PDB file of C-alpha atoms in Angstrom:
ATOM      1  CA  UNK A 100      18.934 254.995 131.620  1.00  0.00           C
ATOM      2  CA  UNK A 101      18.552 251.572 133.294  1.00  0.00           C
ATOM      3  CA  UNK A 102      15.499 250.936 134.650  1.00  0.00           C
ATOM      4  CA  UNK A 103      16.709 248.317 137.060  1.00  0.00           C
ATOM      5  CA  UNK A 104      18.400 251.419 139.067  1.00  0.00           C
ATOM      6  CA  UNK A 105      14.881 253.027 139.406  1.00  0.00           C
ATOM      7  CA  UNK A 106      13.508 250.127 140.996  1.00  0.00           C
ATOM      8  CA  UNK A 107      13.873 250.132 145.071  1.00  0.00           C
ATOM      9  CA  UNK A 108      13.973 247.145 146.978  1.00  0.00           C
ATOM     10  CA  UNK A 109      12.839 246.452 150.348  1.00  0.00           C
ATOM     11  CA  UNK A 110      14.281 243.766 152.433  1.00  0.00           C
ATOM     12  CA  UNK A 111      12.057 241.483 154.364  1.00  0.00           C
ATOM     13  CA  UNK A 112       8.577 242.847 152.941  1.00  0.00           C
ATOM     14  CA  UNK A 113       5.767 241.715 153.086  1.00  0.00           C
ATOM     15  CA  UNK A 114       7.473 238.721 155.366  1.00  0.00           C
ATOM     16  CA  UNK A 115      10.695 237.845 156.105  1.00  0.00           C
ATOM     17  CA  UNK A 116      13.199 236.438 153.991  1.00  0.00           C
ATOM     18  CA  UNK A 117      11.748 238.563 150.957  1.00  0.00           C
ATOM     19  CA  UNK A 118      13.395 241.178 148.809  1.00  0.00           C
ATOM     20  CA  UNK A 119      10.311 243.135 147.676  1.00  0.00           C
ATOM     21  CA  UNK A 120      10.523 244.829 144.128  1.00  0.00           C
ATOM     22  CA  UNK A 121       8.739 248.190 144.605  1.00  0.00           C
ATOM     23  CA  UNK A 122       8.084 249.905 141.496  1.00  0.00           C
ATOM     24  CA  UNK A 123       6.838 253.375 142.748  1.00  0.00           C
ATOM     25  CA  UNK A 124      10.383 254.643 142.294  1.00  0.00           C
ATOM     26  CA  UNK A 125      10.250 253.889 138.536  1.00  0.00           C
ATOM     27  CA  UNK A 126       6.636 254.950 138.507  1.00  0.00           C
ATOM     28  CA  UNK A 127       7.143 258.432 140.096  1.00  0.00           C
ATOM     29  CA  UNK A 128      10.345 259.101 138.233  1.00  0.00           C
ATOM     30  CA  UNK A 129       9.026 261.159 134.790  1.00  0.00           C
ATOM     31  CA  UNK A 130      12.032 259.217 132.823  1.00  0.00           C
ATOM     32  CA  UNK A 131      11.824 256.136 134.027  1.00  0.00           C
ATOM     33  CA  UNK A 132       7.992 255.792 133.579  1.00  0.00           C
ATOM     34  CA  UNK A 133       8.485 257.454 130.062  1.00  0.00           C
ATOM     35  CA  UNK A 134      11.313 254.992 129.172  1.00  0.00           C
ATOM     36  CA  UNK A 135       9.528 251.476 130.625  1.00  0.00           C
ATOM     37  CA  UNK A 136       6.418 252.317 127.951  1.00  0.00           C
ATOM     38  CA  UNK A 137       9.033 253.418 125.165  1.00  0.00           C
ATOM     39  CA  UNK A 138      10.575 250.218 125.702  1.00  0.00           C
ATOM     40  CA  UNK A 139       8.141 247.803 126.039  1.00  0.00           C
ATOM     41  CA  UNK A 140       5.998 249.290 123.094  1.00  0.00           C
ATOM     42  CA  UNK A 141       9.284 249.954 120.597  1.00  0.00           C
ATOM     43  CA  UNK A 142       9.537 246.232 121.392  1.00  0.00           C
ATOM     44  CA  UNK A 143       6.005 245.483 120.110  1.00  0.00           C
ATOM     45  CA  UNK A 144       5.532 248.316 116.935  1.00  0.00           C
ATOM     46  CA  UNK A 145       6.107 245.280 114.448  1.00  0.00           C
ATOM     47  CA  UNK A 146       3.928 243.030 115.753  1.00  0.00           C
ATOM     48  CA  UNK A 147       0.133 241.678 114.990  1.00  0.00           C
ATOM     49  CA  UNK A 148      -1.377 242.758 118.681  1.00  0.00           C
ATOM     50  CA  UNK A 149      -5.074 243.256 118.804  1.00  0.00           C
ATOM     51  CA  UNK A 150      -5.524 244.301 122.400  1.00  0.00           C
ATOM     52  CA  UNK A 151      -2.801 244.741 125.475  1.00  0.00           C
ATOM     53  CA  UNK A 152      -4.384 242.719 128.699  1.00  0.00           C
ATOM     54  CA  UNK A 153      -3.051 244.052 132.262  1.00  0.00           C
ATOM     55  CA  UNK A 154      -3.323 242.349 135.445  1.00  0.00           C
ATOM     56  CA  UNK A 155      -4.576 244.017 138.376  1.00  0.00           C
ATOM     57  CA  UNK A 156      -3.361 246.072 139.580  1.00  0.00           C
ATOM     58  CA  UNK A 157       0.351 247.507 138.856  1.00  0.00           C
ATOM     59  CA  UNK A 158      -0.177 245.835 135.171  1.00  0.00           C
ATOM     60  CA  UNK A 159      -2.644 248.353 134.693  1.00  0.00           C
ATOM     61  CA  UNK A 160      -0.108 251.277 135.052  1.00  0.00           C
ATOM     62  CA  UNK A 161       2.009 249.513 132.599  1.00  0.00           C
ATOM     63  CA  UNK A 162      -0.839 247.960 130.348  1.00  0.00           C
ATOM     64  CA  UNK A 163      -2.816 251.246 129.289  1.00  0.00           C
ATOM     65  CA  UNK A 164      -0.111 253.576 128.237  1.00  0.00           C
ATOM     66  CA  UNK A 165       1.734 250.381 126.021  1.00  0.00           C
ATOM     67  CA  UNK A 166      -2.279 250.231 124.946  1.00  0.00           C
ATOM     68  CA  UNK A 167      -2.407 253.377 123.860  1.00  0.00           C
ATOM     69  CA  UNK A 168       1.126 253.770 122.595  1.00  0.00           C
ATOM     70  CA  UNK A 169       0.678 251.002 120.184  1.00  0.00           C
ATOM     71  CA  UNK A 170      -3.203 252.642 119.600  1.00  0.00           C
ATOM     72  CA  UNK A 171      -4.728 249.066 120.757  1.00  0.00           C
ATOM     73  CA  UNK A 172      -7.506 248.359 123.299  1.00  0.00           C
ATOM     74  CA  UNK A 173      -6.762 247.883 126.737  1.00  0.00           C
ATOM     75  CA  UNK A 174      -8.127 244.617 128.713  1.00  0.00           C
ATOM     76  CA  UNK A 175      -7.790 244.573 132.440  1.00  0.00           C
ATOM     77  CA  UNK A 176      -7.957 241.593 134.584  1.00  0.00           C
ATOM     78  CA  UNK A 177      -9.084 242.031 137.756  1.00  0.00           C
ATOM     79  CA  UNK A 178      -9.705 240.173 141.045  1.00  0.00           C
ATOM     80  CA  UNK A 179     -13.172 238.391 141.791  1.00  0.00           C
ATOM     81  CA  UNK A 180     -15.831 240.311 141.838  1.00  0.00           C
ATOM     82  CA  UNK A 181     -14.343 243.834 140.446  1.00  0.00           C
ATOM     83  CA  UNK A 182     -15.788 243.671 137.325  1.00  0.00           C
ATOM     84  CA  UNK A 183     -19.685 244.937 136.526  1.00  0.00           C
ATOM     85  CA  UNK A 184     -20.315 242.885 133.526  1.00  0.00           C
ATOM     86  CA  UNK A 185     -20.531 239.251 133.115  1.00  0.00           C
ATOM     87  CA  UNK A 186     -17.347 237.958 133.829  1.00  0.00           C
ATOM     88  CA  UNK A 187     -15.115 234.359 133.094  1.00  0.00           C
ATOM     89  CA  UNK A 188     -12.925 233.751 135.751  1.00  0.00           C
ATOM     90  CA  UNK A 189     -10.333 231.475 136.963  1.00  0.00           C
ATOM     91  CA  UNK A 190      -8.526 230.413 140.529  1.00  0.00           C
ATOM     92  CA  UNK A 191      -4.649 229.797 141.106  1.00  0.00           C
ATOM     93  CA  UNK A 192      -2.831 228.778 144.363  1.00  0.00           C
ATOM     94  CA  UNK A 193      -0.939 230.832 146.111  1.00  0.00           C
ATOM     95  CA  UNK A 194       2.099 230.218 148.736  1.00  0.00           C
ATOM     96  CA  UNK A 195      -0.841 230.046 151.631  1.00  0.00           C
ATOM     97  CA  UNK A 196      -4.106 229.368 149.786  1.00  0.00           C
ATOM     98  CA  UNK A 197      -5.708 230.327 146.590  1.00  0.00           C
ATOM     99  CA  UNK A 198      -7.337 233.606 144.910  1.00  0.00           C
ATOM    100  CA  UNK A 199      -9.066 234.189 141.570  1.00  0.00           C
ATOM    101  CA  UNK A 200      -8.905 236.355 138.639  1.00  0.00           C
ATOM    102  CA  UNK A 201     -11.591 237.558 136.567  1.00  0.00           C
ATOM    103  CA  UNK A 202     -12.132 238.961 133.005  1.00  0.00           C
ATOM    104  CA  UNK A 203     -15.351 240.498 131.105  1.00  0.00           C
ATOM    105  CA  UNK A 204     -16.505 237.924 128.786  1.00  0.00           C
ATOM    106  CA  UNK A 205     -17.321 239.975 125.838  1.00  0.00           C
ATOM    107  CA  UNK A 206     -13.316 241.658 126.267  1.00  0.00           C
ATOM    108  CA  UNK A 207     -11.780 239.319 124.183  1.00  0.00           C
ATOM    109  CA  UNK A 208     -12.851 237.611 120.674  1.00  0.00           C
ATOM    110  CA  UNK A 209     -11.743 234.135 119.383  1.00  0.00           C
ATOM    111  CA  UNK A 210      -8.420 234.877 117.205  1.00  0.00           C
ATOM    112  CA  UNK A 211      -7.969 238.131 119.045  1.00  0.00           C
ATOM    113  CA  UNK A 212      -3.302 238.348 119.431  1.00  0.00           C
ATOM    114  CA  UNK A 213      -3.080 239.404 123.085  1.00  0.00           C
ATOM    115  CA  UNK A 214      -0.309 240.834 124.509  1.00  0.00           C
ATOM    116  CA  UNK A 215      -0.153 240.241 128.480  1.00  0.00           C
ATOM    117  CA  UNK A 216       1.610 242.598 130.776  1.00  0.00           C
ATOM    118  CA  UNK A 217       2.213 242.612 134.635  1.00  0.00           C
ATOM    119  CA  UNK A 218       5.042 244.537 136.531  1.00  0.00           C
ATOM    120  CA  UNK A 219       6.961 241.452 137.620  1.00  0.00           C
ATOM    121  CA  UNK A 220       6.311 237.731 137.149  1.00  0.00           C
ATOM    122  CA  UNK A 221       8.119 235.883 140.307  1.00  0.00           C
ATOM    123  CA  UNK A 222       5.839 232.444 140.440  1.00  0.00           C
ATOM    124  CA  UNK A 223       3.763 232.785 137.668  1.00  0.00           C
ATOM    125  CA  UNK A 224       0.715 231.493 139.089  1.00  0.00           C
ATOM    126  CA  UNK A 225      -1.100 234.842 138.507  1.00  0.00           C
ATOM    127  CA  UNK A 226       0.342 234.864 134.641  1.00  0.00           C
ATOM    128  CA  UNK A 227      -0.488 231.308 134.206  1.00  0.00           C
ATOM    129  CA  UNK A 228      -3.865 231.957 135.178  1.00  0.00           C
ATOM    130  CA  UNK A 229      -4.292 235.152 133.248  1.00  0.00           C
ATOM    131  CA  UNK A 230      -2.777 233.707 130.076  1.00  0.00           C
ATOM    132  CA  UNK A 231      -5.748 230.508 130.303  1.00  0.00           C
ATOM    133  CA  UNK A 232      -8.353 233.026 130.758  1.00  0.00           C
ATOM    134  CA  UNK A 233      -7.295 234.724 127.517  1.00  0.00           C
ATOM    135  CA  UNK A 234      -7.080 231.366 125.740  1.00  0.00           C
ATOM    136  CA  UNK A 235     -10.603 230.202 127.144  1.00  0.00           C
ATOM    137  CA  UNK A 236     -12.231 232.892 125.162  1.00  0.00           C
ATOM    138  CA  UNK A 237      -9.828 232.081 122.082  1.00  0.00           C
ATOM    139  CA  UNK A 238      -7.426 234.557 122.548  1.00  0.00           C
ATOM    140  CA  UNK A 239      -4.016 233.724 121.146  1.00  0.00           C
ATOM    141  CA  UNK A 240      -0.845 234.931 123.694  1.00  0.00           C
ATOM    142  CA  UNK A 241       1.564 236.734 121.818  1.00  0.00           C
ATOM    143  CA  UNK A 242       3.619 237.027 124.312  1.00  0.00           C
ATOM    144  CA  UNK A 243       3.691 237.582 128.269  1.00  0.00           C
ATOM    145  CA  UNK A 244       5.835 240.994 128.851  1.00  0.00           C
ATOM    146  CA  UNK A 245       7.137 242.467 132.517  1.00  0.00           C
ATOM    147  CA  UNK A 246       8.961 245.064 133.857  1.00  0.00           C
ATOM    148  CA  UNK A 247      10.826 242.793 136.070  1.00  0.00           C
ATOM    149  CA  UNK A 248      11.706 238.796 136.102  1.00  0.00           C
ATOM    150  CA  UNK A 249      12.607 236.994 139.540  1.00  0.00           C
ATOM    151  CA  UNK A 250      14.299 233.888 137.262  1.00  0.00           C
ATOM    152  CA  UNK A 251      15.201 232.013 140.629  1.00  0.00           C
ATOM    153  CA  UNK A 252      11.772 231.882 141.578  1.00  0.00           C
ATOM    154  CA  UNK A 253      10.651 229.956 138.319  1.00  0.00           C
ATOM    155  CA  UNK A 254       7.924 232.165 137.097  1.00  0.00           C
ATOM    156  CA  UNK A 255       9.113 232.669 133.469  1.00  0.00           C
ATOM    157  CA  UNK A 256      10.282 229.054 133.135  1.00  0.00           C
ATOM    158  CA  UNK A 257       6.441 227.943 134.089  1.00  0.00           C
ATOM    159  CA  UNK A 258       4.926 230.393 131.272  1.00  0.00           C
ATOM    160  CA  UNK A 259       7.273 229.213 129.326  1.00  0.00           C
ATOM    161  CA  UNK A 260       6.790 225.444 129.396  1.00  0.00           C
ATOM    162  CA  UNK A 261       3.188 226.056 128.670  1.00  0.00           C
ATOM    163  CA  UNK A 262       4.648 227.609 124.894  1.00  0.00           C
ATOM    164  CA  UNK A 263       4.110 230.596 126.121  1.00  0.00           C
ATOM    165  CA  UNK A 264       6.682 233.553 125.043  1.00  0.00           C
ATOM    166  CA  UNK A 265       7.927 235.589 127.825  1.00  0.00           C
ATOM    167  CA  UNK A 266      10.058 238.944 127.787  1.00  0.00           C
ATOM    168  CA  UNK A 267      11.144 241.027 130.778  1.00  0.00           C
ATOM    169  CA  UNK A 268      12.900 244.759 130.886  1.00  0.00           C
ATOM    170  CA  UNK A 269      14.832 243.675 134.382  1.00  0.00           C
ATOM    171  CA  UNK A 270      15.647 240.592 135.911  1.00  0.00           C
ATOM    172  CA  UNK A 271      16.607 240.582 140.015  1.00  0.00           C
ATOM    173  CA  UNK A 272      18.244 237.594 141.231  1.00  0.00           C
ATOM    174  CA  UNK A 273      16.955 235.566 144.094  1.00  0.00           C
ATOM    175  CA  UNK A 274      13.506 236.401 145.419  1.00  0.00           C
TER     176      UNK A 274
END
């Protein structure tokens, strides 16, 4: 089953010009859900992963399950000020201004093998921002995994110049 036909797109959301990648429709289906976690954590079995990191908030729905599929710890990184501990956190630009992503400090230990999840990567900015907050506390990427790539957007290319390993289920061309 390909999970790129479970995925609905919606043209000219949230602005104009946009081709929005709307996972609910792989989400609410029970095989498509069931096969997205079989696939990502099949692809991860063999490897050295201490703990699977989400970003809020759709890597969260992909994050746990993969979590508890491969029986690791689940890390989520959230937006400012949604955490109750003490936090780390760090900002990113977006297209019209900046936001900021936070993590628990004690979530992560120096040498800990991340893996980093997120339903799509289009810019990267989020990724990129997640993936330093990871390696402030000493974490070590193993690799930055999505249900979906936008290539033409650069997102994957960005992660990747930074060393960073990147592996994606779908790809959709143009944005």
């Amino acid at each position: 089953m390909p999970i790129k036909s479970r995925i609905r797109t919606i043209p000219n959301y949230p602005r104009h010009g946009i081709m929005f990648r709307d996972i609910t429709t792989l989400l609410k289906d029970p095989c498509g859900l069931y096969t997205t976690i079989q696939e990502i954590a099949g692809r991860y079995d063999s490897v050295t992963i201490d703990k699977v990191a989400g970003i809020e908030s759709r890597g969260f729905i992909i994050g746990a399950p993969v979590a508890y599929q491969l029986g690791k710890g689940f890390v989520p990184i959230r937006k400012q000020n949604k955490l109750p501990a003490e936090t780390l956190g760090k900002d990113y630009q977006l297209e019209y201004g900046s936001d900021r992503i936070e993590i628990h400090r004690d979530a992560i230990q120096p040498g800990d093998q991340i893996l980093l999840i997120d339903d799509l990567i289009a810019t990267g900015g989020t990724a990129e921002a997640a993936a330093g907050l990871i390696e402030d506390m000493g974490g070590e990427i193993v690799e930055c995994c999505f249900v979906i790539d936008l290539p033409d957007v650069g997102g994957r290319a960005r992660l990747e110049k930074l060393g960073h390993r990147v592996f994606a289920l779908c790809e959709f061309d143009g944005e």
